[in-house]
Short mmCIF file of C-alpha atoms in Angstrom, two decimals:
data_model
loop_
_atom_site.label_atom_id
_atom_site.label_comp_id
_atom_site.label_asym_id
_atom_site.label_seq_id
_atom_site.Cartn_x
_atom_site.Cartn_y
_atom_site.Cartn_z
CA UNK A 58 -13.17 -111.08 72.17
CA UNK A 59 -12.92 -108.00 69.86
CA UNK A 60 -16.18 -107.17 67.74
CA UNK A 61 -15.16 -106.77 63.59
CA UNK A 62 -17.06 -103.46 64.34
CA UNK A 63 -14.21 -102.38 66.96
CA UNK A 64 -11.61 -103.71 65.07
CA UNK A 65 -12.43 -101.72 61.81
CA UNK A 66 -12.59 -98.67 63.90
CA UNK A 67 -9.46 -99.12 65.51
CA UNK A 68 -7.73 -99.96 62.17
CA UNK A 69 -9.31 -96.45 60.09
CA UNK A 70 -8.29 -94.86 63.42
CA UNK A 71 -4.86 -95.80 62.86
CA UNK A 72 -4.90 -95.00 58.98
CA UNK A 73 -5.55 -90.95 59.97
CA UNK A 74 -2.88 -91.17 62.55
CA UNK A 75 -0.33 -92.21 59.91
CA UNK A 76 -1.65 -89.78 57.38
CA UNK A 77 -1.67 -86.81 59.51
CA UNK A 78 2.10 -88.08 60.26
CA UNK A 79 3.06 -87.97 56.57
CA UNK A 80 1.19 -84.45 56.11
CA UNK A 81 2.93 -83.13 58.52
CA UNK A 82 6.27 -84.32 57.67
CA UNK A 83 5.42 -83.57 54.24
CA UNK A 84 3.80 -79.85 54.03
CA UNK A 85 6.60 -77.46 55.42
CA UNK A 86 6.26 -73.77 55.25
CA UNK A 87 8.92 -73.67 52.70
CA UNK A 88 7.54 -75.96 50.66
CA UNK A 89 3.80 -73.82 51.16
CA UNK A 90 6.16 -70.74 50.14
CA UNK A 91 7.65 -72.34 46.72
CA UNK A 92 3.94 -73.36 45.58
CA UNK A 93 2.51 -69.63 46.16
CA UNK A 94 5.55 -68.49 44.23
CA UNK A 95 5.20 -70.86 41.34
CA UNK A 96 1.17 -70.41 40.78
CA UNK A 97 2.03 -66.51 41.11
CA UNK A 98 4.58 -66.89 37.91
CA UNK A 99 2.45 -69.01 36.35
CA UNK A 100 -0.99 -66.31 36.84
CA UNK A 101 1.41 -63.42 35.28
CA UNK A 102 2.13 -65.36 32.31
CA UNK A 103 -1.05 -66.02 31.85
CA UNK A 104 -1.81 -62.33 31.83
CA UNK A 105 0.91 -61.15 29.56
CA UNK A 106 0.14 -63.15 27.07
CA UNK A 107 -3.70 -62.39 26.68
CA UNK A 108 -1.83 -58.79 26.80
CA UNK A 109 -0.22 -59.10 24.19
CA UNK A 110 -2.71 -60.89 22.07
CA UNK A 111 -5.08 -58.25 22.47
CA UNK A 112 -2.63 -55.19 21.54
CA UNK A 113 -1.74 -56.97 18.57
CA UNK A 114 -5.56 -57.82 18.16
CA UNK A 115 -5.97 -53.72 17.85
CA UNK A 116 -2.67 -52.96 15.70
CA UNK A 117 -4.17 -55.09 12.87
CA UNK A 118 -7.32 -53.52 12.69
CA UNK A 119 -5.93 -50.06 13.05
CA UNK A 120 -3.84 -50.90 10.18
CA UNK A 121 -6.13 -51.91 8.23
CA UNK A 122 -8.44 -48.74 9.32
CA UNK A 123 -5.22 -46.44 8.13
CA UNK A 124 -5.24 -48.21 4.71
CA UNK A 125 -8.90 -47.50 4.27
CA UNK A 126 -8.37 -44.14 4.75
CA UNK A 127 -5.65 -43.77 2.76
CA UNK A 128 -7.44 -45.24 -0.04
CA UNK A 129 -9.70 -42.71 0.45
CA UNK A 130 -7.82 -39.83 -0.27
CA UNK A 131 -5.59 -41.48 -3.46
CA UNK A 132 -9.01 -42.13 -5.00
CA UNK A 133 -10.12 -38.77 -4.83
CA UNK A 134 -6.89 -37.43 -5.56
CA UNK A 135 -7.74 -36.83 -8.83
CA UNK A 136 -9.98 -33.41 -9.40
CA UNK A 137 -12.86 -33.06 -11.90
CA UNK A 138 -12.05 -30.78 -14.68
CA UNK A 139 -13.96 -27.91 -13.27
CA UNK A 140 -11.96 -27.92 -10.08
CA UNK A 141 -8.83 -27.68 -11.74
CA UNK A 142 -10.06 -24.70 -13.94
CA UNK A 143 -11.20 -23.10 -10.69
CA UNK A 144 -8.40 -23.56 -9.39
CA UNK A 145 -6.53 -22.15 -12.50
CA UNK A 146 -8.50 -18.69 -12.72
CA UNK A 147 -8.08 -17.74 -9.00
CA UNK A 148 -4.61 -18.08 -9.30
CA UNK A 149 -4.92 -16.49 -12.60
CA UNK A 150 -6.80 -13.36 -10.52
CA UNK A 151 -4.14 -13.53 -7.87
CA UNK A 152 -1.08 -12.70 -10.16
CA UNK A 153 -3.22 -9.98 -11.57
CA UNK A 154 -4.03 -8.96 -8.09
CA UNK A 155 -0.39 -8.72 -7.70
CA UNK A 156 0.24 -7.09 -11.04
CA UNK A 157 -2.22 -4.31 -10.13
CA UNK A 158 -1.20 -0.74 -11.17
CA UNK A 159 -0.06 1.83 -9.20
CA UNK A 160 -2.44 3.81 -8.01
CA UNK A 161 -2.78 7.21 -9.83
CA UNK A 162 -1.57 9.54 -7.51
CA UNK A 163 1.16 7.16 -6.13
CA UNK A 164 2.37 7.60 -9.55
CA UNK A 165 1.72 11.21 -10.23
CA UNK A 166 3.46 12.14 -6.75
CA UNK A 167 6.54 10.11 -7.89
CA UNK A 168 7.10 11.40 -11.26
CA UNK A 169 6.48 15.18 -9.67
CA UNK A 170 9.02 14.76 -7.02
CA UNK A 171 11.52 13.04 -10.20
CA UNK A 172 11.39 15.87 -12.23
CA UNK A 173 11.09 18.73 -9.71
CA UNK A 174 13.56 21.43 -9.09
CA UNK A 175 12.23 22.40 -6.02
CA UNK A 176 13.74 22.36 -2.76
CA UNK A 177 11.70 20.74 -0.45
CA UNK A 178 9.73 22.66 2.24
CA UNK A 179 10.29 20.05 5.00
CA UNK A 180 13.05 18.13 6.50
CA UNK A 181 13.13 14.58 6.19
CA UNK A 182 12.50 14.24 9.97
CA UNK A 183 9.50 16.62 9.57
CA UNK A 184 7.98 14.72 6.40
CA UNK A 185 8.76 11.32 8.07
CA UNK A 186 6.51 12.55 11.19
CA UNK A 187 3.49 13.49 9.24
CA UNK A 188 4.07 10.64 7.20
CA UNK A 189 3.76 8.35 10.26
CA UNK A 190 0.32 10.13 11.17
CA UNK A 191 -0.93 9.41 7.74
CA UNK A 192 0.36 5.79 7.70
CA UNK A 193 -1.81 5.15 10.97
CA UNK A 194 -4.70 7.32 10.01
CA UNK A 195 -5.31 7.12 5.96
CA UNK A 196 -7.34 6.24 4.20
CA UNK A 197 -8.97 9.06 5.82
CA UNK A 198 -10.32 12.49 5.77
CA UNK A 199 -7.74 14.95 5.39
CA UNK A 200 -7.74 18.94 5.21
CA UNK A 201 -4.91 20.81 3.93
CA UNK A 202 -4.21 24.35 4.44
CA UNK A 203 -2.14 25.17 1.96
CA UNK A 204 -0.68 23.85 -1.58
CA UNK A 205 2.87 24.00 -2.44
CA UNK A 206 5.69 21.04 -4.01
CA UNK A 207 4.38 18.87 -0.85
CA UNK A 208 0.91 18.35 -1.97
CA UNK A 209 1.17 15.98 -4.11
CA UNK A 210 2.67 13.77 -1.51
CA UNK A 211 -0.10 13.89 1.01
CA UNK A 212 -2.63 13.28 -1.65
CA UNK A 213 -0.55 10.08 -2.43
CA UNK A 214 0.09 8.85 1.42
CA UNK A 215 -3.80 9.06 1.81
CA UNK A 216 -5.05 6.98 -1.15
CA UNK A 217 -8.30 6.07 -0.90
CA UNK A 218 -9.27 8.83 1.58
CA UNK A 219 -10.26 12.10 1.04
CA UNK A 220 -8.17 14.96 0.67
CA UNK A 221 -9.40 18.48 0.56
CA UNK A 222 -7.14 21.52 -0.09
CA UNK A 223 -7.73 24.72 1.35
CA UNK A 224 -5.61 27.91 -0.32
CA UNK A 225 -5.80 31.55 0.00
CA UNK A 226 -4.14 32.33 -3.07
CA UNK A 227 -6.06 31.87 -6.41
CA UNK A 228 -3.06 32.00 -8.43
CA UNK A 229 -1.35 29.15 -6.41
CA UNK A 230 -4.57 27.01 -6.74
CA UNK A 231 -4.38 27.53 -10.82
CA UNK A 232 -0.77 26.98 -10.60
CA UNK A 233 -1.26 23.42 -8.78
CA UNK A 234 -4.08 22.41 -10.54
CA UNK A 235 -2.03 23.15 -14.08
CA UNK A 236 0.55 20.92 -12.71
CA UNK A 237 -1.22 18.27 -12.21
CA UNK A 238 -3.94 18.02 -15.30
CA UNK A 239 -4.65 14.56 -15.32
CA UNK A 240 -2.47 12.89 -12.06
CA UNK A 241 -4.16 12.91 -8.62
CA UNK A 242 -7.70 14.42 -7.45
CA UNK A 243 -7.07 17.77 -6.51
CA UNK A 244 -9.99 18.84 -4.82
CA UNK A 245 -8.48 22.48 -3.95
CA UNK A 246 -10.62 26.10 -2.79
CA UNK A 247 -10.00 29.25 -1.87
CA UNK A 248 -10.65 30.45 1.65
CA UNK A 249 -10.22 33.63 2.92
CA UNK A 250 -8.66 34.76 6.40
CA UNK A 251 -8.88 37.81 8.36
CA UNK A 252 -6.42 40.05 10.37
CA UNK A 253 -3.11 38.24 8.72
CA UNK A 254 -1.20 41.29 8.42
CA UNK A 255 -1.86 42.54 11.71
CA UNK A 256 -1.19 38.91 13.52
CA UNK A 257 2.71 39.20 13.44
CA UNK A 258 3.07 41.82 15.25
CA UNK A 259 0.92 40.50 18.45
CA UNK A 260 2.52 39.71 21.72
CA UNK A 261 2.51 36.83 23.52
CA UNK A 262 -0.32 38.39 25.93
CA UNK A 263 -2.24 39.54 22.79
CA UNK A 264 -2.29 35.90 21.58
CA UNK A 265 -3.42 34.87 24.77
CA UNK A 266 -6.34 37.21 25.04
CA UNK A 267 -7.56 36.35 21.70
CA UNK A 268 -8.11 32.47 22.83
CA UNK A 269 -9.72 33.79 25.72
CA UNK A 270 -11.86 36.03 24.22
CA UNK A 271 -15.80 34.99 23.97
CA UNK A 272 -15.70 35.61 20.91
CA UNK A 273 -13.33 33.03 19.74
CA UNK A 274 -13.05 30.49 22.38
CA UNK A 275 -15.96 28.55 22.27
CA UNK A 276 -14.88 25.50 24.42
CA UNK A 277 -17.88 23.11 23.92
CA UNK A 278 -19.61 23.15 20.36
CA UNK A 279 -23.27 22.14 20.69
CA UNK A 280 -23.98 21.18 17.48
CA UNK A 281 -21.64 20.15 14.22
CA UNK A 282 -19.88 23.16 12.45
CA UNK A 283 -22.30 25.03 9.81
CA UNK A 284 -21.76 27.94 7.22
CA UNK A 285 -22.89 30.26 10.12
CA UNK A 286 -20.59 29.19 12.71
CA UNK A 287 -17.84 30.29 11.06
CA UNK A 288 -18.98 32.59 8.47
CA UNK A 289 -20.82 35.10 10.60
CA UNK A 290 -18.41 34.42 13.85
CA UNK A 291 -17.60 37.85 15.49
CA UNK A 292 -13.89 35.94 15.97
CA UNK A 293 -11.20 38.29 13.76
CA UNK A 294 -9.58 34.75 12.92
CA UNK A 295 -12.58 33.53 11.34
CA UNK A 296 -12.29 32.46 7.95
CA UNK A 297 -14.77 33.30 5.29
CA UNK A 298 -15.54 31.82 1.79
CA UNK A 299 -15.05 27.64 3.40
CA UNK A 300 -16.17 25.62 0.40
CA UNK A 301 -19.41 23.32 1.39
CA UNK A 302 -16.80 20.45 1.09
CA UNK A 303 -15.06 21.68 4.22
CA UNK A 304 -18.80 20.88 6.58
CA UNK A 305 -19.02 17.60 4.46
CA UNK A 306 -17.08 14.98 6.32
CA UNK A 307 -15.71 14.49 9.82
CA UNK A 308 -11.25 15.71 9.64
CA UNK A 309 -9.46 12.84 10.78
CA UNK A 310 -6.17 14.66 9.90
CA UNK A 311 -5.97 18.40 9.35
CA UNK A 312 -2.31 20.20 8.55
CA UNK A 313 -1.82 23.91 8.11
CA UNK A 314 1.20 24.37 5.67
CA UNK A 315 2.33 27.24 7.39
CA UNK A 316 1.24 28.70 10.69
CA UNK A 317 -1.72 31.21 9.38
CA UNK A 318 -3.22 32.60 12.48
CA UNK A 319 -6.86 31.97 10.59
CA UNK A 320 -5.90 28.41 9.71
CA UNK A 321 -4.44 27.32 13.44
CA UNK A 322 -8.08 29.09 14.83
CA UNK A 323 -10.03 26.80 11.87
CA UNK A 324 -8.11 23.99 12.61
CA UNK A 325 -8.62 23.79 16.46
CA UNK A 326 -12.78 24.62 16.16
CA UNK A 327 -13.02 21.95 13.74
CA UNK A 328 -11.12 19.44 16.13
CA UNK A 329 -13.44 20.62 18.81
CA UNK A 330 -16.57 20.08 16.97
CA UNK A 331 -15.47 16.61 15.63
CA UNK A 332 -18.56 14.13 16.53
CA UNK A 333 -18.61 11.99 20.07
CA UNK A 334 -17.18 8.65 19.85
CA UNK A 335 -15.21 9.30 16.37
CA UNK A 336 -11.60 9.61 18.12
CA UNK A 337 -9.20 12.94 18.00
CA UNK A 338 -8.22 14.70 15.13
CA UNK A 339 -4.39 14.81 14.38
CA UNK A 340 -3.64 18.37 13.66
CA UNK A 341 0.03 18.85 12.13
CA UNK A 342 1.13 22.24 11.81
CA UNK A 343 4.74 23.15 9.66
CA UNK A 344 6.91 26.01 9.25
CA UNK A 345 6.47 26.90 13.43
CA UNK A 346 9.89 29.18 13.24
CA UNK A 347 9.59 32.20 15.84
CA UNK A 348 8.41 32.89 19.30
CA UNK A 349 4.82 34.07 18.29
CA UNK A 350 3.95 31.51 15.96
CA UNK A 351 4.87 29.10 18.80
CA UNK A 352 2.98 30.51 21.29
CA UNK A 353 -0.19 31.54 19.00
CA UNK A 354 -0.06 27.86 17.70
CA UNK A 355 0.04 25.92 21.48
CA UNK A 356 -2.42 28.74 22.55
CA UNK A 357 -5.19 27.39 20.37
CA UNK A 358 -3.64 24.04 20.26
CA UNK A 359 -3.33 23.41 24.00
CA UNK A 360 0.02 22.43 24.80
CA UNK A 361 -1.66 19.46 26.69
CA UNK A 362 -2.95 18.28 23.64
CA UNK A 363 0.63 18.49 21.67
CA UNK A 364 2.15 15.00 21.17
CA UNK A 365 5.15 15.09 19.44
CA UNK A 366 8.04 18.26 18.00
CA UNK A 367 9.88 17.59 14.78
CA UNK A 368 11.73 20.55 13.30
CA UNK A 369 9.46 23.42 13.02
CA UNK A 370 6.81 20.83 12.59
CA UNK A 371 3.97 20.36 15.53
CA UNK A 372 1.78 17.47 16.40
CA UNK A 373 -1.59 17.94 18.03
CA UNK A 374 -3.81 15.36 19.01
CA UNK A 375 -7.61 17.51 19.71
CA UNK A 376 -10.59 15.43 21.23
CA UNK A 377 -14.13 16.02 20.75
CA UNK A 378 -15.23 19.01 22.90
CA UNK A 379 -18.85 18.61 21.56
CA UNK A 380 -21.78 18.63 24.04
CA UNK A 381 -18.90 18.99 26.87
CA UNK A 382 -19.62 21.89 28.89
CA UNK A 383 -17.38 20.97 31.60
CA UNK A 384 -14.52 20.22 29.30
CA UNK A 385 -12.49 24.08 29.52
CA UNK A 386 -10.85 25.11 25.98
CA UNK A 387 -7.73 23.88 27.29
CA UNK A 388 -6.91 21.25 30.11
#
């Protein structure tokens, strides 16, 4: 006879047999596949939503950060009274800033050059490449040798700068200064040169010994350019009678009107003697027309140093030779 004990446990033992029947009749590995699938869909949902929520979550308060600042700016839109008259007077000082007058010697050298009857000295080409040197250079200090119709215009192209004329005829100097009574600034002297007479007639070889000649090639200057360097040189092209105007300022630009054999020699020790570290000196030299002026002129020049032709016109651009005793007169 069967115990209730054995009989419950034989029953219960039957009960998982049958279940683990239906489980595995029920739970296929498609059906395992379909359920993955579904909570998958169901998880990314989920996710896109809460996306969602939150970007629109951020839109709203960066709206409403935007229409603060907006505010901002409407509400202060609206100047003071002393801002707007501020405002008022510095445009008021710009159109008079704009409105500003000529400058006087702009205005002198245009009503000269109306009115004159003289034919120019220089070609357009040969004006247009001092011009250029002036453009780059001014305002600036500039030396002249020379006054004639042209002066007026250099005066002009270096407003602001100095300009210091440098004549060796007295009556040209009254003449120029008569002509222009009240226009531009004409700071003009007289200089005397030596030996002009005699310099046409040198040869090429004579105007070659003269820059070699210790007495007027002095390659390296020790010291700036004084009365006595030049008044009491033993050089024939020496000038004498240099205004105290001429030691006054470092020459950014120097031109000799006309080859002078006295102004080319001035021209190239005052280039030389120009202070270290203050750049070259632009030396422009007009009228160069025959085969002696040429060479005299690149003799003291250097034809290393020339940079551009124009015409008869010559452009020299002279470093500092001071405290260089290496550096020869020439390279």
């Amino acid at each position: 006879m069967t115990s209730p004990m054995h009989a419950r446990k034989a029953k219960l033992k039957t009960h998982l047999i049958s279940a683990k029947a239906k489980l595995k009749h029920t739970v296929t590995p498609r059906r395992v596949v379909l359920l993955a699938a579904a909570a998958t869909s169901a998880f990314l949902l989920l996710f896109t939503l809460r996306t969602l929520h939150s970007a629109a979550s951020r839109g709203a308060r960066a709206g409403a950060g935007a229409a603060t600042t907006t505010a901002a700016p409407v509400a202060a839109s609206t100047p003071p009274a002393a801002v707007v008259a501020h405002h008022a007077d510095d445009q008021q000082e710009q159109h008079h800033q704009e409105c500003a007058k000529v400058p006087a010697s702009v205005a002198e050298a245009l009503v000269q050059y109306a009115t004159s009857n003289e034919t120019p000295r220089q070609t357009e080409a040969e004006a247009g490449a001092a011009a250029r040197v002036l453009a780059r250079r001014a305002p600036c200090g500039l030396l002249v040798f020379g006054l004639g119709p042209d002066s007026a215009l250099w005066a002009a192209l270096n407003h602001g700068g100095r300009t210091l004329f440098l004549e060796a005829d007295a009556d040209r100097i009254a003449s120029a200064r008569a002509a222009h009574p009240a226009g531009i600034d004409l700071q003009a002297h007289p200089v005397a040169f030596q030996q002009e007479a005699t310099m046409t007639t040198l040869s090429d070889e004579d105007l070659l010994a003269l820059r070699n000649s210790s007495d007027c090639a002095v390659a390296s200057p020790t010291k700036p350019l004084d009365p006595d360097h030049l008044e009491k040189s033993p050089c024939a092209l020496a000038p004498r009678g240099l205004p105290a105007a001429f030691y006054e300022a470092e020459w950014d630009v120097i031109m000799v009107d006309a080859p002078v054999p006295g102004a080319i020699y001035t021209a190239a020790v005052a280039a030389r003697a120009r202070r270290p570290g203050t750049g070259e000196t632009d030396v422009l030299v007009h009228g160069v027309d025959g085969t002696a002026e040429e060479s005299f002129t690149r003799a003291f020049l250097c034809e290393a140093y020339l940079k551009e032709e124009a015409g008869r016109l010559r452009h020299f651009s002279i470093p500092s030779h001071r405290d260089k005793d290496a550096m020869p007169f020439c390279p």
